[in-house]
Amino acid sequence: MEFLNEHLFPGKLGHFFVILSFVAALLSTVAYFFATQKRNLPDESAGWLKIGRLGFWLHGASVFGVIGCLFYILTNKFYEYQYAWSNISDDLPFQYTFSAFWKEQQGSFLLWSFWHVWLGAVLIFRAKKWEAPVLTVVGLAEVFISSMILGIYFGDFRLGASPFDLMRDVMEGPIFAQADYLTKISGQGLNPLLQNYWMTIHPPTLFLGFASTVVPCAFAIAGLWTREHKDWLRPALNWSLFSGAILGLGILMGGAWAYEALSFGGYWAWDPVENASLVPWIVMIAGIHTNLVARSTGYSIRSTYIFYILSFILILYSTYLTRSGILGDTSAHAFTEMGLEIQLILFMLVFLGLGKWLMLSRWKGIPEIKKEEATSSREFWMFIGSLTLFFSAVLITGATSLPVYNKIIQIFSPEYKGIAIADPVEHHNRFQLWIAVFIGLFSGVAQWLRYSEKNFSSWFKKMGWPIGISILAAAGLTFLNSLWLKNEQWFHFVMLFAAMFTLTSNAIYLFSFLTRPTGSSGREGNLKMASSVISHVGFGVLALGILGTGLNKEWISTNPFAMEGLIEGFGKDDLQKNVLLLREASMPLAGNLNATYQKDTVERQTRTFSVKFQRRDAAGNPTGESFVLNPNVMYDRQFTKVVASNPSTQHYWNYDIFTHVSSLPKAELDPDFAKSQEDSLKFLEYKVKIGDTIFTQKHFVTVDGLTASPAHKDYKSAPGDIVVGLKMTAHSLENEKTFPVVPLILIRPGEGGFNVDDKIGQLAMRFRLPDLAGPAMLAIQNYKIKDGQEIDFNDNKIKFVGFDKNAQHPDYQAMNGDIAVSALLEITTPDGKVLPAKPIYLIRGGQVSSLAHFLESAGIGVRFEAINPTDETATFTFSQPKTNPAEIPVLIAENGARSDYIVLEAILFPGINLVWTGSLMMLFGMALSLFLKKFQKNMA
């Protein structure tokens, strides 16, 4: 069958680039391998080196070609491709095309390759003698990553998952038996949770961090391979600092995303995917410290090898965890399984085996200093600190890997139920607290020690007093902060002291070095030492922020007495954390605040709420300070359920107020409940005229008039609509407040006529116009008119002037193949005004439609229905609300459930800015160290 309107070329071109990128990466890897093996034969090595570069450039160009083809498919919304159909929709804003690109596994692998290509390009120009062995490792990684998107079958086994799969090739359905199936489908669209600016900036940064870990690993393998066990340390340190800073920034951005845009109620939840990103970074930081030791003293070269190789292997392990589907029940972030498990395991095992073989085969040749490090030396305590970081990584990895352990055991014992951690946050916090204590103490003391210390007693006389001052200052700060922190546990005091000690000790150290005479090492030498101090101070600030947000986190959305029995399905603990806010009714909260739910607006799938907070004094009177927060919820495309609740936060210098909508009326969350609630409504019919007043059982309602352009939150106008609304105002008997309401009668081409109810949540009232209301309210008539003929409609004189083939209309955008013509009409109203109307008759893709012209000033709608060339007539439908209608039937129910409320959770986060400040200081310290090492000149 020949399918219509398919765009197969970009997919075929993209698949060609995929295969070419794989072959080129393989060629580059083999060529660089032989260039390294023949490094003692300059002529042969140079030839292989040229082939290796050519292969890598060809691989890079192919990766960019794949990315370009996939972006072309996504931006043009070619729904014949599964990738586009699954992630794009006609109404998706352009900026989220990037989010859709790397949302799936294939796109994230391409993003990973994209960064490897750029890093490899830098290495080609800067790595010098290390180019061949390092690019061999990078190329080998690219061979595996490229294989992940090949999508080639070998029998029943498919190597990789192609991003260019056609829907009709991977999905079954009767629709694909139709040549024009593309006219009957539209894109599924991007998960609303991912339609966020963080999704456009966080993944690229994080994947740059992931990709960069291969470079220190490659230098480590190159050092083992070439047996140059010292020369590799210098360039590896520069790259590891870059990797540590970028990967740390990516993780930090993930925490900020969780805090700013997700309803987690915090910035870190010890989620398995979060852990899988954190662990390689921790190991990389351990490697940076042992690298510094190795370069300065010759100790810890073996440890540095292990840490750098392990950091990349842990990146591969985290890739397996997040992409194999094994974390599906334990993480909210994991990808779904795509049949890539075998490839991911092989990827990891190859690098693990390569690193292990090289370490074992070169172990004895790695230089080591027979004499143990002195316990008073800096290298000893830096090594102990690195081991502590490694122990932290082991603990986190062990807990995160429980699903893998359970899966392995269940292979041999299917009845095995598995092990699970009931409270991951409590579990990890319990152990990592002591890791933080040790790191704080080590970094506070080690900074004052010297490498290869030979006369500790003499040096202690110089360093003893600043350490003593640091201890006293830390004790004082611990006491002062304990007044602020709501702490009742002794081990929190220990962590607080350790944080304050590393902060004060490193701050004093920084001051002493910045004020020290320049000397022979130069001011730059002092600044190089300052960079590590900044990171250590940042760690202390971060630890204080963690304690502040953890211990002082307070739910201010609490009013349990007022909430008793109001929030359906909420238990005692929930009532302590949530409040129900009725629209325009002020609710007292903890923290001397009042909250008022003011309004909500809907745009696409997002419903945004405005909640005003106002300060009150001790007597309960408003202070004048107020602010408005706008949390939102996101619905699925069918508006049948809420798929995400995004917070809104008020920032102060010392705390944040974090809010999100935790629940909505049950009818808005459960379609079945909404239907049963709808069926239970008891409507009473009233016959009214314009100007009448209706007295219901509980309220009274004035009838204000008719409108052909109603403002109704549930009505979105469409071309060709004929609509009329009955404007009324409801009055409460309890106060003087009034509520406008406008139920509608709507006639839409191709869909027929139906009513659109309106409601007043505060009064539990529902308004509906029955079918008989349409003829009572609306004059509507069809006419066949010839060119030049004049007819009368509802006291209006209408003359058909002619046609205009240059069709113009606010709702019309011309497309290839359109047949569109405007009718020119002159409408003379009873008061003598002459108004032009230009409705359009449109044929597009074999489908006939009409774009109506609505004259708002006269309330007249004109729809161009048909053209009859035989008798040279045109058929029009005219509509207009009646000026003096007879009795209009209106249905009113007063037993509707209140739906004008939200359930809000509001949390006070003291010290949250310390978390961000401390984290940024740690990363800035690494970046500063890299800059001061003259990154541009010393990358090789």
Short mmCIF file of C-alpha atoms in Angstrom, two decimals, residues 169-411:
data_model
loop_
_atom_site.label_atom_id
_atom_site.label_comp_id
_atom_site.label_asym_id
_atom_site.label_seq_id
_atom_site.Cartn_x
_atom_site.Cartn_y
_atom_site.Cartn_z
CA ASP A 169 6.02 -0.56 11.75
CA VAL A 170 5.96 -0.74 15.54
CA MET A 171 2.25 -0.47 16.33
CA GLU A 172 -0.74 -2.50 15.25
CA GLY A 173 -4.20 -1.20 14.49
CA PRO A 174 -6.82 -1.11 11.74
CA ILE A 175 -6.02 2.54 11.13
CA PHE A 176 -2.77 1.54 9.43
CA ALA A 177 -4.75 -0.35 6.79
CA GLN A 178 -5.86 3.05 5.48
CA ALA A 179 -3.65 4.93 3.07
CA ASP A 180 -4.64 8.30 4.59
CA TYR A 181 -4.15 7.29 8.24
CA LEU A 182 -2.17 10.48 8.91
CA THR A 183 -5.33 12.55 8.48
CA LYS A 184 -6.89 10.66 11.39
CA ILE A 185 -4.15 10.93 14.01
CA SER A 186 -2.56 13.68 16.05
CA GLY A 187 0.35 13.76 18.43
CA GLN A 188 0.02 12.56 22.00
CA GLY A 189 1.98 15.55 23.26
CA LEU A 190 4.60 15.93 25.94
CA ASN A 191 3.91 14.87 29.50
CA PRO A 192 2.65 18.07 31.19
CA LEU A 193 5.09 17.48 34.05
CA LEU A 194 7.95 17.97 31.57
CA GLN A 195 6.58 21.17 30.07
CA ASN A 196 8.81 23.23 32.27
CA TYR A 197 11.82 25.43 31.59
CA TRP A 198 13.90 23.26 33.92
CA MET A 199 13.42 20.38 31.49
CA THR A 200 15.08 22.47 28.79
CA ILE A 201 18.21 23.36 30.80
CA HIS A 202 18.70 20.60 33.40
CA PRO A 203 19.21 17.54 31.12
CA PRO A 204 21.84 19.17 28.84
CA THR A 205 23.85 20.28 31.88
CA LEU A 206 23.54 16.93 33.63
CA PHE A 207 24.49 14.99 30.51
CA LEU A 208 27.53 17.20 29.98
CA GLY A 209 28.50 16.18 33.50
CA PHE A 210 27.84 12.51 32.68
CA ALA A 211 29.80 12.73 29.43
CA SER A 212 32.75 14.53 31.01
CA THR A 213 33.45 11.69 33.47
CA VAL A 214 34.77 9.60 30.59
CA VAL A 215 37.77 11.92 30.19
CA PRO A 216 39.41 11.42 33.65
CA CYS A 217 38.60 7.72 33.22
CA ALA A 218 40.25 7.76 29.78
CA PHE A 219 43.37 9.46 31.17
CA ALA A 220 43.51 6.85 33.94
CA ILE A 221 43.26 3.99 31.43
CA ALA A 222 45.80 5.76 29.21
CA GLY A 223 48.21 6.06 32.15
CA LEU A 224 47.88 2.34 32.90
CA TRP A 225 48.05 1.40 29.23
CA THR A 226 51.21 3.38 28.48
CA ARG A 227 52.70 2.76 31.96
CA GLU A 228 53.25 6.51 32.38
CA HIS A 229 51.87 6.51 35.88
CA LYS A 230 52.68 10.12 36.80
CA ASP A 231 52.42 12.23 33.66
CA TRP A 232 48.69 11.58 33.29
CA LEU A 233 47.87 13.07 36.69
CA ARG A 234 48.18 16.70 35.63
CA PRO A 235 45.74 16.72 32.67
CA ALA A 236 43.43 14.31 34.48
CA LEU A 237 43.16 16.73 37.42
CA ASN A 238 42.10 19.58 35.14
CA TRP A 239 39.44 17.44 33.52
CA SER A 240 38.22 16.01 36.82
CA LEU A 241 37.78 19.51 38.22
CA PHE A 242 35.74 20.40 35.13
CA SER A 243 33.70 17.22 35.45
CA GLY A 244 33.13 17.69 39.18
CA ALA A 245 31.93 21.27 38.69
CA ILE A 246 29.61 20.52 35.75
CA LEU A 247 28.17 17.27 37.10
CA GLY A 248 27.66 18.95 40.48
CA LEU A 249 25.89 21.84 38.76
CA GLY A 250 23.63 19.40 36.92
CA ILE A 251 22.73 17.65 40.18
CA LEU A 252 22.13 21.01 41.87
CA MET A 253 19.85 22.08 39.03
CA GLY A 254 17.92 18.85 39.52
CA GLY A 255 17.46 19.73 43.18
CA ALA A 256 16.34 23.25 42.24
CA TRP A 257 13.89 21.78 39.71
CA ALA A 258 12.45 19.48 42.37
CA TYR A 259 12.12 22.42 44.77
CA GLU A 260 10.91 25.12 42.38
CA ALA A 261 8.71 23.19 39.99
CA LEU A 262 7.66 19.86 41.54
CA SER A 263 5.46 19.07 44.50
CA PHE A 264 8.10 17.06 46.39
CA GLY A 265 8.10 19.58 49.21
CA GLY A 266 11.88 19.82 49.16
CA TYR A 267 15.04 19.70 47.07
CA TRP A 268 16.24 16.16 47.74
CA ALA A 269 14.25 12.99 48.40
CA TRP A 270 16.97 10.29 48.17
CA ASP A 271 15.18 9.00 45.10
CA PRO A 272 17.14 6.17 43.40
CA VAL A 273 17.69 8.23 40.24
CA GLU A 274 18.93 11.17 42.31
CA ASN A 275 21.28 8.80 44.12
CA ALA A 276 22.51 7.31 40.84
CA SER A 277 23.68 10.78 39.75
CA LEU A 278 25.14 11.73 43.13
CA VAL A 279 27.31 8.64 43.66
CA PRO A 280 29.62 9.13 40.61
CA TRP A 281 30.09 12.76 41.65
CA ILE A 282 31.09 11.74 45.18
CA VAL A 283 33.62 9.25 43.78
CA MET A 284 34.94 11.91 41.39
CA ILE A 285 35.47 14.29 44.31
CA ALA A 286 37.36 11.52 46.13
CA GLY A 287 39.50 11.09 43.01
CA ILE A 288 40.27 14.82 42.85
CA HIS A 289 41.62 14.72 46.41
CA THR A 290 43.79 11.64 45.86
CA ASN A 291 44.98 13.18 42.58
CA LEU A 292 46.17 16.23 44.49
CA VAL A 293 47.97 13.96 46.93
CA ALA A 294 49.52 11.90 44.12
CA ARG A 295 50.83 14.98 42.28
CA SER A 296 52.26 16.53 45.43
CA THR A 297 53.74 13.50 47.19
CA GLY A 298 53.57 10.37 44.99
CA TYR A 299 51.13 8.69 47.36
CA SER A 300 47.65 7.49 46.30
CA ILE A 301 48.32 6.98 42.56
CA ARG A 302 46.57 3.62 42.69
CA SER A 303 43.61 5.12 44.51
CA THR A 304 43.34 7.87 41.90
CA TYR A 305 43.30 5.29 39.13
CA ILE A 306 40.52 3.40 40.87
CA PHE A 307 38.39 6.43 41.69
CA TYR A 308 38.50 7.93 38.17
CA ILE A 309 37.76 4.64 36.42
CA LEU A 310 35.07 3.83 38.95
CA SER A 311 33.35 7.20 38.54
CA PHE A 312 32.67 6.49 34.86
CA ILE A 313 31.64 2.90 35.56
CA LEU A 314 29.19 4.23 38.14
CA ILE A 315 27.80 6.57 35.47
CA LEU A 316 27.23 3.48 33.33
CA TYR A 317 25.67 1.67 36.29
CA SER A 318 23.34 4.60 36.93
CA THR A 319 22.44 4.50 33.23
CA TYR A 320 21.52 0.84 33.60
CA LEU A 321 19.45 1.53 36.73
CA THR A 322 17.47 4.36 35.16
CA ARG A 323 16.98 2.85 31.69
CA SER A 324 16.46 -0.84 32.31
CA GLY A 325 13.06 -0.41 33.97
CA ILE A 326 14.33 -2.05 37.14
CA LEU A 327 13.57 1.09 39.20
CA GLY A 328 10.04 1.38 37.82
CA ASP A 329 8.43 0.70 41.22
CA THR A 330 10.89 2.66 43.35
CA SER A 331 11.57 5.87 41.45
CA ALA A 332 9.46 8.58 39.89
CA HIS A 333 12.27 9.51 37.46
CA ALA A 334 13.28 6.27 35.76
CA PHE A 335 12.87 5.64 32.03
CA THR A 336 10.65 2.82 30.90
CA GLU A 337 12.29 -0.40 29.73
CA MET A 338 13.14 -0.50 25.99
CA GLY A 339 14.96 -3.82 25.64
CA LEU A 340 18.42 -2.25 26.02
CA GLU A 341 19.35 -4.10 29.23
CA ILE A 342 21.81 -6.50 27.59
CA GLN A 343 23.60 -3.67 25.77
CA LEU A 344 23.76 -1.56 28.92
CA ILE A 345 25.16 -4.45 30.96
CA LEU A 346 27.72 -5.21 28.24
CA PHE A 347 28.70 -1.52 28.09
CA MET A 348 29.33 -1.53 31.83
CA LEU A 349 31.10 -4.90 31.93
CA VAL A 350 33.51 -3.99 29.12
CA PHE A 351 34.75 -0.88 30.95
CA LEU A 352 34.75 -2.69 34.28
CA GLY A 353 36.71 -5.57 32.80
CA LEU A 354 39.11 -3.25 30.97
CA GLY A 355 39.80 -1.21 34.08
CA LYS A 356 40.19 -4.29 36.27
CA TRP A 357 42.54 -6.04 33.82
CA LEU A 358 44.75 -2.98 33.44
CA MET A 359 44.89 -2.40 37.19
CA LEU A 360 45.82 -6.01 37.92
CA SER A 361 48.34 -6.27 35.09
CA ARG A 362 50.03 -2.94 35.91
CA TRP A 363 49.64 -3.06 39.70
CA LYS A 364 53.24 -3.85 40.55
CA GLY A 365 54.57 -1.25 38.13
CA ILE A 366 52.59 1.61 39.65
CA PRO A 367 55.01 3.72 41.72
CA GLU A 368 54.43 3.63 45.42
CA ILE A 369 56.25 5.06 48.39
CA LYS A 370 57.13 2.26 50.74
CA LYS A 371 57.00 4.51 53.77
CA GLU A 372 53.50 5.01 55.15
CA GLU A 373 52.13 8.53 55.25
CA ALA A 374 52.66 10.26 58.57
CA THR A 375 49.41 10.70 60.46
CA SER A 376 50.31 14.36 60.87
CA SER A 377 50.61 14.95 57.13
CA ARG A 378 48.05 16.50 54.85
CA GLU A 379 48.12 13.56 52.43
CA PHE A 380 47.14 11.12 55.18
CA TRP A 381 44.01 13.02 56.15
CA MET A 382 43.09 13.81 52.53
CA PHE A 383 43.29 10.08 51.82
CA ILE A 384 41.15 9.31 54.88
CA GLY A 385 38.65 11.92 53.68
CA SER A 386 38.59 10.32 50.22
CA LEU A 387 37.96 6.91 51.77
CA THR A 388 35.12 8.44 53.78
CA LEU A 389 33.58 9.82 50.58
CA PHE A 390 33.99 6.42 48.96
CA PHE A 391 32.30 4.78 51.96
CA SER A 392 29.42 7.23 51.52
CA ALA A 393 29.13 6.20 47.87
CA VAL A 394 29.14 2.53 48.81
CA LEU A 395 26.33 3.01 51.35
CA ILE A 396 24.17 4.95 48.91
CA THR A 397 24.83 2.49 46.08
CA GLY A 398 24.01 -0.49 48.28
CA ALA A 399 20.61 0.87 49.26
CA THR A 400 19.85 2.06 45.73
CA SER A 401 20.79 -1.32 44.27
CA LEU A 402 18.30 -3.33 46.32
CA PRO A 403 15.95 -3.71 43.29
CA VAL A 404 18.85 -5.23 41.34
CA TYR A 405 19.65 -7.60 44.21
CA ASN A 406 15.98 -8.58 44.51
CA LYS A 407 15.77 -9.23 40.77
CA ILE A 408 18.83 -11.50 40.80
CA ILE A 409 17.56 -13.52 43.76
CA GLN A 410 14.10 -13.84 42.20
CA ILE A 411 15.66 -15.43 39.10
#
